[in-house]
CSV table of C-alpha atoms in Angstrom, one decimal:
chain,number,residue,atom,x,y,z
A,1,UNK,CA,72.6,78.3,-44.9
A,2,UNK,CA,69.1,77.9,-43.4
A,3,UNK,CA,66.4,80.5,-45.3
A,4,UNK,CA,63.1,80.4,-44.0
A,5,UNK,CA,61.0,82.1,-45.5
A,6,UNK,CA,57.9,83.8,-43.8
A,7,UNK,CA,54.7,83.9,-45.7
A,8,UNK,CA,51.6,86.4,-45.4
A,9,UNK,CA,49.0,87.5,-46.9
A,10,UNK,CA,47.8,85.7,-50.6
A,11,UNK,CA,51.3,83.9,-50.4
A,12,UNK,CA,50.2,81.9,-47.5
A,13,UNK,CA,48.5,79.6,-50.1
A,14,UNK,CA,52.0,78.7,-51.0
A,15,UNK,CA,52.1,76.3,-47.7
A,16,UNK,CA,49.9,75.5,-44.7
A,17,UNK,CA,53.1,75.4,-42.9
A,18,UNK,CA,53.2,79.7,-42.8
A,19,UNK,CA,56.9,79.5,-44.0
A,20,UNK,CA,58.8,77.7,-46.4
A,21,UNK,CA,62.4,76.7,-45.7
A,22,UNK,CA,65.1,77.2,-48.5
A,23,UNK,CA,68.5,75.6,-48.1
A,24,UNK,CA,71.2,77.8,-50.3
A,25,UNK,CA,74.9,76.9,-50.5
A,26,UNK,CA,76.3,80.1,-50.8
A,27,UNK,CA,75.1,84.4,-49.8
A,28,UNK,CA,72.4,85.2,-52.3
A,29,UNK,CA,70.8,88.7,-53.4
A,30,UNK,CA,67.1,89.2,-52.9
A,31,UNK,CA,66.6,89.4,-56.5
A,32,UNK,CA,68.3,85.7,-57.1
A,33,UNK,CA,66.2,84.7,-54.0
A,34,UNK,CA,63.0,85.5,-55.8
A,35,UNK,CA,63.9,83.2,-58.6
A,36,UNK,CA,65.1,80.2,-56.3
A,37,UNK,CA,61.2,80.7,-54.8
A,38,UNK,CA,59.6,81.5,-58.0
A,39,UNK,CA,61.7,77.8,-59.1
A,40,UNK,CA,60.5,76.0,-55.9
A,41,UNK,CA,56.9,77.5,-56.9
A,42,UNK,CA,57.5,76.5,-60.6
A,43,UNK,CA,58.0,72.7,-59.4
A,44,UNK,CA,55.4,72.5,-56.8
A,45,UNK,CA,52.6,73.8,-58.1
A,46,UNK,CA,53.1,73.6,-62.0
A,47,UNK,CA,53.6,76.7,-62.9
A,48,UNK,CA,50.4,78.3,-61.0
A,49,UNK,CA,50.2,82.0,-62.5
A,50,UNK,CA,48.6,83.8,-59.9
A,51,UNK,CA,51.1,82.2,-57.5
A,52,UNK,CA,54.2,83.7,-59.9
A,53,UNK,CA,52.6,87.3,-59.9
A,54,UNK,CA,52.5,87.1,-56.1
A,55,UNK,CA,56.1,86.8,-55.8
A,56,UNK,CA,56.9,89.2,-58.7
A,57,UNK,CA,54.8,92.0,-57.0
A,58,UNK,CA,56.1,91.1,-53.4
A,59,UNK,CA,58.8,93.2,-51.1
A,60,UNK,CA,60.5,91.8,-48.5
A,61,UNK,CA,61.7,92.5,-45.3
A,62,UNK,CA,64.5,91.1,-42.7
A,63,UNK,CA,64.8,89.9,-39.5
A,64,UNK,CA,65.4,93.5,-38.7
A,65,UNK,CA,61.7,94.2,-39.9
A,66,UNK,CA,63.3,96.5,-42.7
A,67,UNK,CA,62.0,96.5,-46.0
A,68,UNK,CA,64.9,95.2,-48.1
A,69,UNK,CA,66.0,96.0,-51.8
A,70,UNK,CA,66.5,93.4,-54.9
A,71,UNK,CA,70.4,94.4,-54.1
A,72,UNK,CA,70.2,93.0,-50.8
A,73,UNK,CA,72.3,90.0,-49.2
A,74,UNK,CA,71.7,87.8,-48.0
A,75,UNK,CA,74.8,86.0,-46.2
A,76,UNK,CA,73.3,84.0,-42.8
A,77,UNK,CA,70.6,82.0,-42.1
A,78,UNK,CA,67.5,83.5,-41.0
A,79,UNK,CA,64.0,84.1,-41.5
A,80,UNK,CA,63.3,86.2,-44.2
A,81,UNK,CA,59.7,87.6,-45.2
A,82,UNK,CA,57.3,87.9,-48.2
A,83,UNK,CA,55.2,90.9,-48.1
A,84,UNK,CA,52.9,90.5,-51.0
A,85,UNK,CA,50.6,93.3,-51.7
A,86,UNK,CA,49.1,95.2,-48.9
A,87,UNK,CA,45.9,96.5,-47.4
A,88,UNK,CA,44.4,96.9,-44.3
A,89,UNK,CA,42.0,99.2,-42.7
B,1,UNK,CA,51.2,110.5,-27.2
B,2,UNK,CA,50.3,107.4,-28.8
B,3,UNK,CA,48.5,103.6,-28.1
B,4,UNK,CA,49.1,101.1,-31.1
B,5,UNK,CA,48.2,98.0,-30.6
B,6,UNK,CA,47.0,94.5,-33.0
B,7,UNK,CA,43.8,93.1,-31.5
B,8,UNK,CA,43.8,89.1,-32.2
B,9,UNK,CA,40.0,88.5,-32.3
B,10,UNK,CA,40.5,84.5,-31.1
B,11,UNK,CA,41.8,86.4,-27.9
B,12,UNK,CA,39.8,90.1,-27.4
B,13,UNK,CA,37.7,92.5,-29.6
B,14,UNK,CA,38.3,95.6,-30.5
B,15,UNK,CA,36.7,97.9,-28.5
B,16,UNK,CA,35.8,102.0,-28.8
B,17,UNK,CA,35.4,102.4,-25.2
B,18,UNK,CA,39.5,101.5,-24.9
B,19,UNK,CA,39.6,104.4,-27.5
B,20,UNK,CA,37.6,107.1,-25.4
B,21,UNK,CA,39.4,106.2,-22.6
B,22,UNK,CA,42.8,106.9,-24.1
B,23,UNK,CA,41.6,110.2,-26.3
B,24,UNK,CA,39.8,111.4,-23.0
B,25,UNK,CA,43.1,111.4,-20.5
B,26,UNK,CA,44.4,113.2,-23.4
B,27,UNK,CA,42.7,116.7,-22.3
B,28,UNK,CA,42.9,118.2,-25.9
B,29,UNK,CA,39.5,120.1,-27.4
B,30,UNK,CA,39.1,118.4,-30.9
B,31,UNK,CA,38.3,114.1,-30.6
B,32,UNK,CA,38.0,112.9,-34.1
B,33,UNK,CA,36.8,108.9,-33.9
B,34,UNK,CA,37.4,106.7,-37.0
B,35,UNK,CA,36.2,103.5,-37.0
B,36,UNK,CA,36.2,101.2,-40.3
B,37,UNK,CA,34.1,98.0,-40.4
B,38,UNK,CA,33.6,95.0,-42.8
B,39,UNK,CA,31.2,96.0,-45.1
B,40,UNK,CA,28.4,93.5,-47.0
B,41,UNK,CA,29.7,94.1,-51.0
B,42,UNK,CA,32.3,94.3,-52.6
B,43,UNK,CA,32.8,93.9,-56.6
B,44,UNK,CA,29.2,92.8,-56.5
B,45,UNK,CA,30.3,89.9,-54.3
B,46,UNK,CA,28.0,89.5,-50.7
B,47,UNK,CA,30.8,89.5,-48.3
B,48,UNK,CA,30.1,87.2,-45.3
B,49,UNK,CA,33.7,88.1,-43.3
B,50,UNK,CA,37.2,88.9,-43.8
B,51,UNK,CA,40.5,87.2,-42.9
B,52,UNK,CA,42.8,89.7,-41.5
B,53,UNK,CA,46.9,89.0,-41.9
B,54,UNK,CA,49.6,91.1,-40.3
B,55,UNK,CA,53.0,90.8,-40.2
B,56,UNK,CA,52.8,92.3,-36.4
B,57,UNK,CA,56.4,93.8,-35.6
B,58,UNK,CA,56.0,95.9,-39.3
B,59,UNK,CA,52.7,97.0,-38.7
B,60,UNK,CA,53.7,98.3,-35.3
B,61,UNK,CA,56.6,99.9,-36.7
B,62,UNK,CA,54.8,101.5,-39.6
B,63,UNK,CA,52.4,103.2,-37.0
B,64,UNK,CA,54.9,104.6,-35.0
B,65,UNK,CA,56.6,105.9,-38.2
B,66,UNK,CA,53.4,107.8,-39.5
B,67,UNK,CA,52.7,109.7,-36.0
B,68,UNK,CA,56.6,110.4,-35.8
B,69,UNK,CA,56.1,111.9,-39.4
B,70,UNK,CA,53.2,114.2,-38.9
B,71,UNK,CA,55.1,116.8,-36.9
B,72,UNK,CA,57.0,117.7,-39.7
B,73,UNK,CA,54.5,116.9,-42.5
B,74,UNK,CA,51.4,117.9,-41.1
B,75,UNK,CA,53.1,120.6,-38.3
B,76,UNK,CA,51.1,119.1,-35.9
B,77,UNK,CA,52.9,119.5,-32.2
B,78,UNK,CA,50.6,118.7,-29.8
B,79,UNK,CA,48.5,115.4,-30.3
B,80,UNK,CA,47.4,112.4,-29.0
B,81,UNK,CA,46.9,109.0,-31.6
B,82,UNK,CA,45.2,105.4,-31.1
B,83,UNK,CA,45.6,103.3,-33.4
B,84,UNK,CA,44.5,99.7,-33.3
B,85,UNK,CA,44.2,97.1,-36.3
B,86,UNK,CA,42.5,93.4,-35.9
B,87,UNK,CA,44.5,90.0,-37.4
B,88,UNK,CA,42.0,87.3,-37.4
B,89,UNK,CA,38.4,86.6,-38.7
B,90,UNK,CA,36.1,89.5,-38.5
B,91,UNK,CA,32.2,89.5,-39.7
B,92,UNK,CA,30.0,91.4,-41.2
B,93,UNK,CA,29.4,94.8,-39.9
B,94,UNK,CA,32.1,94.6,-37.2
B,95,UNK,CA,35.1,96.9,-36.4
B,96,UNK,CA,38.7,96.3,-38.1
B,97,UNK,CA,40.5,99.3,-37.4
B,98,UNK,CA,40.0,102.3,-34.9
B,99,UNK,CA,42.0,105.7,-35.3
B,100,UNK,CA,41.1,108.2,-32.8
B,101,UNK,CA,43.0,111.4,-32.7
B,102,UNK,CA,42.7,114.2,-30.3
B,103,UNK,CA,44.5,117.7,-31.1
B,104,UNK,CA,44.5,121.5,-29.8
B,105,UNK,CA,42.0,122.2,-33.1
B,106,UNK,CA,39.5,120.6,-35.0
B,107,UNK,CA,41.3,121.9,-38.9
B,108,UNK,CA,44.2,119.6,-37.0
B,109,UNK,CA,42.4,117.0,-35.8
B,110,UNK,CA,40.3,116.3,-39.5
B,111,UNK,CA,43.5,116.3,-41.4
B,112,UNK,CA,45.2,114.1,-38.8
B,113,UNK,CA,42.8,111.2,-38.7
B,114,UNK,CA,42.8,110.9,-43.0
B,115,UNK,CA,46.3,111.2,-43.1
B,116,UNK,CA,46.9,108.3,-40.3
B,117,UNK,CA,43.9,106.3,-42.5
B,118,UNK,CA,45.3,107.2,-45.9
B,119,UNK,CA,48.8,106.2,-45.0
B,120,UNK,CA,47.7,103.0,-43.2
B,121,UNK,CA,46.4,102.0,-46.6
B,122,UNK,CA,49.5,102.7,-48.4
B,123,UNK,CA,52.2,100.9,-46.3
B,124,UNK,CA,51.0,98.7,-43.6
B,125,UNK,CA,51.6,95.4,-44.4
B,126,UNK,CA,47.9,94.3,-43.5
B,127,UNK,CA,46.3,91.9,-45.8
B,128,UNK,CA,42.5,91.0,-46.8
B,129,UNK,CA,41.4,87.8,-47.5
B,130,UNK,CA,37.0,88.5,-48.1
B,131,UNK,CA,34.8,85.9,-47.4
B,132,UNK,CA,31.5,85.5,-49.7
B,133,UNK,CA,27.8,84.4,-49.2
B,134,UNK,CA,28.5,81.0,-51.6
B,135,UNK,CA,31.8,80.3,-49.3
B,136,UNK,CA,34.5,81.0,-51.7
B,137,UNK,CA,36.9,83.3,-50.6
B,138,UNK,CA,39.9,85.3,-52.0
B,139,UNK,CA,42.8,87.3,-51.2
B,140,UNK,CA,42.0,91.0,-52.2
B,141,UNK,CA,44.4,92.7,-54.1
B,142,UNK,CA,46.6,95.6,-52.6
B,143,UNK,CA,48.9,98.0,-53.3
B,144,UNK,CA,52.7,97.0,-53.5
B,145,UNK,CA,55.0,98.0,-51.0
B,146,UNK,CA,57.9,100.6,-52.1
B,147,UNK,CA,61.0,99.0,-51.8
């Protein structure tokens, strides 16, 4: 299955694209998705710190616009995304 | 009775008048106006701009959710809310949010507006990304999101 995943925020450095497209053989929990990005960020960008705490500090949120838990899964494709630290006003 | 809205500023600005306009059909007593803007310094840096981010449907959502609240939180009945947020590049000195509240009593009306403001800050997924006098810019640092 097809997971793109939708960047904002300080994780838009991850790509100029604004997503970043994951293709995963099998359902996957939120907190094993973090590690297959945290891998693809690992590979890409040699380890880049900052870029690691993004996705360690980051929620996400469905195409449902709910915020969803470590303990969700994933089981379709669809766009899935990264809400790093906030604030606005 | 409430306006939301997410002003792109490549396609309009974000204007008061829209807010005084909206508060005045509202007929209630006590207008509170809160307006923030993009201000020159920031951990000593001289800020030139910032880069707002939204993720649009969320932020939306998390309005709505903070006016629905404030009947039981704040007991506050009878009240009419504008909110609107920029995405997009906004200079120096120029608006980035408006919250204008109108209510039955001023007491209301205060306490309104800083919790709207307060919990803006807390859980809309709005993001920062400053602009400085020597053209670097960075990503500002927020607060995570309670999953």
């Amino acid at each position: 299955m097809k997971i793109i995943l939708e960047l904002f925020g300080a994780s838009r450095d991850f790509s100029e694209k604004g997503h970043i497209d994951f293709e995963i053989p099998k359902p996957i929990l939120i907190k094993d998705f973090r590690k297959v990005i945290t891998d693809y960020l690992n590979d890409k960008f040699n380890g880049n710190t900052s870029f690691l705490q993004i996705v360690k500090n980051s929620a996400f949120c469905s195409e449902e616009n709910e915020i969803i838990s470590d303990n969700y899964k994933i089981t379709k494709s669809q766009k899935i995304s990264i809400i790093p630290p906030i604030g606005g006003g | 009775m409430l306006h939301t809205k997410i002003i792109d500023t490549q396609k309009e600005q974000i204007k008061i008048s829209d807010a005084e306009q909206f508060i005045a059909s509202s007929k209630f007593g006590a207008n509170i106006y809160f307006t923030g803007t993009v201000r020159n310094l920031n951990d000593n840096k001289e800020v030139t701009g910032i880069t707002y981010d939204s993720h649009d449907e969320m932020v939306i959502k998390s309005f709505e959710e903070i006016y629905n609240e404030t009947e039981q939180k704040l007991n506050i009945q009878d009240k009419a809310v504008f909110i609107e947020h920029v995405k997009g590049y906004v200079k120096l000195g120029e608006m980035s949010i408006i919250i204008a509240v109108a209510c039955k009593h001023r007491d209301q009306a205060y306490v309104l507006s800083r919790y709207i403001i307060e919990e803006i800050k807390k859980r809309t997924p709005i993001w920062k990304k400053e602009h400085y006098i020597n053209e670097d810019s960075q990503w500002l640092k927020g607060n995570p999101i309670k999953t």
